[in-house]
Coordinates of C-alpha atoms and ligand atoms in Angstrom, one line a residue:
X1 CA 7.6 1.3 -28.4
X2 CA 7.9 -2.2 -29.4
X3 CA 8.1 -4.9 -26.9
X4 CA 9.8 -7.7 -29.0
X5 CA 12.5 -10.3 -29.4
X6 CA 10.2 -12.5 -32.0
X7 CA 8.6 -14.8 -29.2
X8 CA 5.3 -14.6 -28.4
X9 CA 4.5 -14.4 -25.0
X10 CA 1.0 -15.6 -23.7
X11 CA -0.4 -14.0 -20.5
X12 CA -3.8 -15.2 -18.8
X13 CA -6.2 -12.9 -17.3
X14 CA -9.5 -13.4 -15.9
X15 CA -12.5 -13.5 -18.5
X16 CA -14.8 -11.4 -16.6
X17 CA -14.6 -10.6 -12.7
X18 CA -13.3 -8.4 -10.1
X19 CA -9.8 -8.7 -11.4
X20 CA -10.6 -8.0 -15.0
X21 CA -10.5 -4.4 -14.9
X22 CA -7.6 -3.3 -12.8
X23 CA -5.7 -6.1 -14.7
X24 CA -6.1 -4.8 -18.1
X25 CA -5.5 -1.1 -17.0
X26 CA -2.3 -2.2 -15.4
X27 CA -1.3 -3.9 -18.8
X28 CA -2.0 -0.9 -20.8
X29 CA -0.2 1.2 -18.3
X30 CA 3.1 -0.9 -18.8
X31 CA 2.3 0.5 -22.6
X32 CA 0.8 -2.7 -23.9
X33 CA -1.7 -1.8 -26.6
X34 CA -4.8 -3.9 -27.7
X35 CA -8.5 -4.2 -28.2
X36 CA -10.4 -6.9 -26.1
X37 CA -13.8 -7.7 -27.2
X38 CA -16.3 -9.5 -24.7
X39 CA -16.2 -12.8 -25.1
X40 CA -13.5 -13.4 -27.1
X41 CA -10.6 -15.6 -25.8
X42 CA -7.7 -13.7 -27.3
X43 CA -6.4 -10.5 -27.6
X44 CA -3.3 -9.6 -29.7
X45 CA -1.1 -6.9 -28.5
X46 CA -0.4 -4.5 -31.4
X47 CA 2.7 -3.2 -30.2
X48 CA 4.5 -6.4 -28.7
X49 CA 4.7 -10.1 -29.2
X50 CA 2.2 -10.7 -26.5
X51 CA -1.2 -12.2 -26.7
X52 CA -3.6 -11.8 -24.1
X53 CA -5.9 -15.1 -22.9
X54 CA -9.3 -14.6 -21.1
X55 CA -10.1 -17.5 -18.9
X56 CA -11.7 -18.2 -15.7
X57 CA -9.7 -17.2 -12.9
X58 CA -9.5 -20.8 -11.2
X59 CA -8.1 -22.0 -14.5
X60 CA -5.6 -19.4 -14.2
X61 CA -2.8 -20.9 -12.2
X62 CA -2.9 -24.6 -13.8
X63 CA -2.6 -23.0 -17.2
X64 CA 0.3 -21.1 -16.4
X65 CA 1.9 -24.3 -14.7
X66 CA 1.2 -26.5 -17.6
X67 CA 2.6 -23.8 -19.9
X68 CA -0.4 -23.3 -21.8
X69 CA 0.0 -19.5 -20.8
X70 CA 3.6 -18.0 -20.1
X71 CA 2.3 -15.3 -17.4
X72 CA -0.8 -14.6 -15.3
X73 CA -2.4 -12.5 -13.1
X74 CA -4.7 -14.0 -10.5
X75 CA -5.4 -13.9 -6.8
X76 CA -2.6 -15.7 -4.5
X77 CA -5.7 -17.4 -3.1
X78 CA -6.3 -19.0 -6.3
X79 CA -3.1 -20.4 -6.6
X80 CA -2.8 -21.7 -3.0
X81 CA -6.1 -23.6 -3.5
X82 CA -4.9 -25.0 -6.9
X83 CA -1.6 -26.1 -5.6
X84 CA -0.3 -25.0 -8.6
X85 CA 3.8 -24.8 -9.5
X86 CA 4.1 -21.4 -10.7
X87 CA 6.6 -18.6 -9.8
X88 CA 4.8 -15.4 -8.3
X89 CA 6.8 -12.6 -9.7
X90 CA 5.2 -9.5 -8.4
X91 CA 2.0 -8.8 -5.8
X92 CA 0.1 -6.3 -8.0
X93 CA -1.5 -4.1 -5.2
X94 CA -5.3 -4.8 -6.0
X95 CA -7.9 -7.6 -5.6
X96 CA -7.4 -7.4 -1.5
X97 CA -9.4 -10.0 -0.1
X98 CA -9.5 -12.5 3.1
X99 CA -10.1 -16.1 3.5
X100 CA -12.4 -16.2 6.3
X101 CA -14.6 -18.2 8.5
X102 CA -18.2 -16.7 9.1
X103 CA -21.4 -18.2 11.1
X104 CA -24.9 -17.1 10.9
X105 CA -25.3 -14.2 13.4
X106 CA -27.5 -15.7 15.8
X107 CA -24.8 -18.8 16.1
X108 CA -23.2 -19.3 19.5
X109 CA -19.8 -19.7 17.7
X110 CA -17.6 -16.6 18.6
X111 CA -14.0 -18.1 17.7
X112 CA -13.0 -20.6 15.1
X113 CA -12.4 -23.2 18.0
X114 CA -16.3 -23.3 18.3
X115 CA -16.4 -25.0 15.0
X116 CA -15.2 -28.3 16.1
X117 CA -17.7 -31.0 15.4
X118 CA -19.1 -28.6 13.0
X119 CA -19.7 -28.5 9.2
X120 CA -18.2 -25.6 7.3
X121 CA -19.1 -25.2 3.8
X122 CA -16.7 -23.7 1.1
X123 CA -15.4 -23.6 -2.4
X124 CA -11.7 -23.2 -0.9
X125 CA -11.3 -27.0 0.8
X126 CA -7.2 -26.9 0.4
X127 CA -7.0 -23.8 1.9
X128 CA -9.6 -24.6 4.8
X129 CA -7.9 -28.5 5.2
X130 CA -4.4 -27.0 5.5
X131 CA -6.0 -24.4 8.2
X132 CA -8.1 -27.2 10.1
X133 CA -5.2 -29.5 10.2
X134 CA -2.4 -26.6 11.1
X135 CA -4.8 -25.4 14.1
X136 CA -5.8 -29.4 14.9
X137 CA -9.4 -28.3 14.5
X138 CA -11.9 -31.2 13.7
X139 CA -14.4 -29.8 11.5
X140 CA -16.3 -31.4 8.5
X141 CA -15.6 -29.8 5.2
X142 CA -18.7 -29.5 2.9
X143 CA -17.4 -28.9 -0.4
X144 CA -19.7 -26.8 -2.5
X145 CA -19.5 -25.1 -6.1
X146 CA -20.9 -21.6 -6.0
X147 CA -22.2 -19.0 -3.4
X148 CA -21.1 -20.4 0.2
X149 CA -22.8 -18.0 1.7
X150 CA -26.3 -19.5 1.3
X151 CA -25.4 -22.9 2.8
X152 CA -25.7 -22.1 6.6
X153 CA -29.5 -21.2 5.2
X154 CA -30.2 -24.6 3.7
X155 CA -28.6 -25.9 6.8
X156 CA -26.3 -27.4 4.3
X157 CA -23.8 -26.3 7.1
X158 CA -23.1 -24.5 10.2
X159 CA -20.3 -22.4 9.1
X160 CA -18.9 -21.1 5.8
X161 CA -15.1 -20.5 4.9
X162 CA -15.6 -17.8 1.8
X163 CA -13.4 -14.7 0.5
X164 CA -14.2 -11.4 2.1
X165 CA -13.5 -8.1 0.1
X166 CA -16.0 -5.4 0.8
X167 CA -18.0 -7.6 3.4
X168 CA -21.3 -6.7 1.8
X169 CA -21.8 -10.5 0.7
X170 CA -21.4 -11.7 4.4
X171 CA -23.6 -8.5 5.6
X172 CA -26.5 -9.5 3.0
X173 CA -26.5 -13.0 4.3
X174 CA -26.6 -12.2 8.0
X175 CA -23.2 -13.7 8.5
X176 CA -20.7 -12.9 11.2
X177 CA -16.9 -13.1 10.6
X178 CA -15.1 -15.4 13.4
X179 CA -11.5 -16.2 12.1
X180 CA -9.2 -15.6 9.3
X181 CA -7.3 -17.7 7.4
X182 CA -4.9 -15.5 5.4
X183 CA -5.2 -12.3 3.2
X184 CA -4.7 -12.5 -0.7
X185 CA -4.2 -9.7 -3.3
X186 CA -3.9 -9.9 -7.1
X187 CA -0.1 -11.3 -8.2
X188 CA 1.6 -11.7 -11.6
X189 CA 2.8 -15.1 -11.7
X190 CA 4.9 -16.9 -14.4
X191 CA 5.5 -20.7 -15.4
X192 CA 8.5 -22.5 -15.1
X193 CA 8.8 -23.5 -18.5
X194 CA 8.9 -19.9 -20.0
X195 CA 11.6 -18.6 -17.1
X196 CA 13.6 -22.0 -18.2
X197 CA 13.7 -20.3 -21.5
X198 CA 16.4 -18.0 -22.3
X199 CA 14.1 -15.7 -25.0
X200 CA 10.9 -15.8 -23.1
X201 CA 12.3 -15.2 -19.6
X202 CA 14.1 -12.0 -21.4
X203 CA 10.4 -10.9 -22.5
X204 CA 9.1 -12.0 -19.0
X205 CA 11.7 -9.6 -17.0
X206 CA 11.0 -6.5 -19.5
X207 CA 7.2 -7.0 -18.5
X208 CA 8.3 -7.5 -14.9
X209 CA 10.8 -4.6 -14.6
X210 CA 7.8 -2.2 -16.5
X211 CA 5.3 -3.6 -14.1
X212 CA 7.4 -2.9 -11.0
X213 CA 8.5 0.5 -12.1
X214 CA 4.9 1.5 -12.8
X215 CA 3.7 0.2 -9.3
X216 CA 6.4 2.0 -7.8
X217 CA 5.8 5.3 -9.5
X218 CA 2.0 5.2 -8.3
X219 CA 3.1 5.0 -4.7
X220 CA 5.3 7.9 -5.2
X221 CA 5.1 11.8 -5.2
X222 CA 7.0 14.2 -7.5
X223 CA 7.5 17.2 -4.7
X224 CA 9.2 20.4 -5.2
X225 CA 9.3 23.2 -2.6
X226 CA 11.3 26.4 -1.5
X227 CA 14.0 26.5 1.5
X228 CA 16.5 28.5 2.7
X229 CA 19.7 26.6 1.9
X230 CA 20.6 26.4 5.5
X231 CA 17.4 24.4 5.8
X232 CA 18.3 21.5 3.7
X233 CA 20.0 19.1 6.1
X234 CA 17.1 19.4 8.4
X235 CA 14.2 19.0 5.7
X236 CA 16.2 15.9 4.7
X237 CA 16.3 14.5 7.8
X238 CA 12.4 15.0 7.9
X239 CA 12.1 13.4 4.8
X240 CA 14.1 10.2 4.8
X241 CA 12.9 9.3 0.8
X242 CA 14.4 12.4 -0.3
X243 CA 17.9 11.3 -0.4
X244 CA 19.4 12.9 -3.1
X245 CA 17.2 15.6 -4.3
X246 CA 18.0 17.8 -7.1
X247 CA 18.9 21.4 -5.6
X248 CA 18.8 24.4 -7.6
X249 CA 19.6 28.2 -6.5
X250 CA 17.0 30.7 -6.5
X251 CA 17.2 34.0 -7.2
X252 CA 16.8 35.6 -3.9
X253 CA 20.2 35.2 -1.9
X254 CA 20.4 32.1 0.3
X255 CA 17.0 30.3 -1.3
X256 CA 16.8 27.1 -3.2
X257 CA 14.3 24.7 -4.8
X258 CA 14.2 21.3 -3.9
X259 CA 12.9 18.7 -6.3
X260 CA 12.6 15.0 -5.4
X261 CA 10.5 11.8 -5.5
X262 CA 9.2 10.5 -2.2
X263 CA 6.7 7.8 -1.1
X264 CA 3.6 9.7 -0.9
X265 CA 2.3 8.3 2.5
X266 CA 5.6 9.2 4.1
X267 CA 5.1 12.7 2.5
X268 CA 2.1 13.5 3.7
X269 CA 2.8 12.6 7.0
X270 CA 5.4 15.2 7.6
X271 CA 4.4 18.0 5.4
X272 CA 3.8 20.1 8.4
X273 CA 6.9 19.4 9.9
X274 CA 8.8 20.4 6.5
X275 CA 6.9 23.9 6.6
X276 CA 8.0 24.4 10.3
X277 CA 11.5 23.6 8.8
X278 CA 11.5 26.5 6.6
X279 CA 9.8 24.9 3.5
X280 CA 7.6 26.9 1.3
X281 CA 5.7 26.7 -2.3
X282 CA 5.2 23.3 -1.6
X283 CA 3.9 21.3 -4.9
X284 CA 3.2 18.0 -5.0
X285 CA 2.8 16.0 -8.4
X286 CA 2.3 12.6 -9.4
X287 CA 5.2 11.1 -10.6
X288 CA 3.7 9.1 -13.7
X289 CA 2.7 12.5 -15.2
X290 CA 6.1 13.7 -14.5
X291 CA 7.6 10.5 -16.2
X292 CA 5.6 10.8 -19.8
Ligands
PRP301 C1 -16.1 -13.6 -3.8 C2 -16.7 -14.3 -2.9 C3 -17.9 -14.2 -2.4 C4 -17.5 -12.3 -2.7 C5 -17.1 -11.4 -1.3 O1 -16.8 -14.3 -4.7 O2 -16.9 -16.0 -3.1 O3 -19.1 -14.4 -2.5 O4 -16.5 -12.1 -3.3 O5 -17.0 -10.3 -1.8 P1 -17.6 -8.6 -1.2 O6 -17.0 -9.1 0.6 O7 -17.2 -7.8 -1.7 O8 -18.8 -9.1 -0.8 P2 -16.1 -13.8 -6.3 O9 -17.3 -12.5 -6.7 O10 -14.7 -13.4 -6.4 O11 -16.4 -14.8 -7.2 P3 -15.8 -16.0 -7.5 O12 -15.5 -16.8 -6.3 O13 -17.0 -17.1 -8.2 O14 -14.6 -16.0 -8.3
ZN302 ZN1 -13.5 -17.9 -9.5

């Protein structure tokens, strides 16, 4: 199905980093077809008036703000750090990380306030400045480029402020977390200029609706089960998401089959109670498979 209205839309993506793979997978998930080539700046979609632009993640917020790209997928932390004026449309549920304060393992510091008067190395000076001001903490920011985690070992700083996702980098550098600034994840952003242009805004909205649908579908499971008709109210009570299930009478007198999409997380929690209430032959399918 072609996604088009004759207006080109450009989406900025991280060219080579932790968000790249999942970003591409999401765009393919909503039906965009394209071939990306290593080290190419652009990729055109075969079935949509959409062009992908591969750049450094740090450049994405400004490119979107300035309208060089109409949309972008980037870490919320980067948007904050660049103080970019862009519209955040959707959190995307991947690329989770936390901006933290960390000190060498042997440091006496155990909390952020212990860093008063100390040097903190970071590649996130804007976020750190805002945090120190908010907390009324007087520390010196040592702005660096590249790996903050080596700064204490080089005696360039007493602490670092850096992103943590798996925690491997901190561990490998004998660093200990003493405080969190904020949590971040990948977000879909759009440029204000594009949102004011009726045609492009319409295309952006279509992509956003598809994305939201895909993300919802991934959280949901399609559940089918058999139960005595008399157990229906009880089962619907246990499973609030099962508001309007499809109910099909079965050959066996008084028995029905129930079909509904439910939030996966909730479902596993109450599975046993559904059985106790009379549910049997419970089948759980990914909604995405049912959709296609
Ligand atoms: C971040 C951060 C750490 C690392 C933490 O860098 O600066 O070095 O990830 O991840 P971990 O807890 O899983 O070890 P990133 O790879 O995003 O590179 P960038 O800052 O240059 O974009
Ligand atoms: Zn980066």
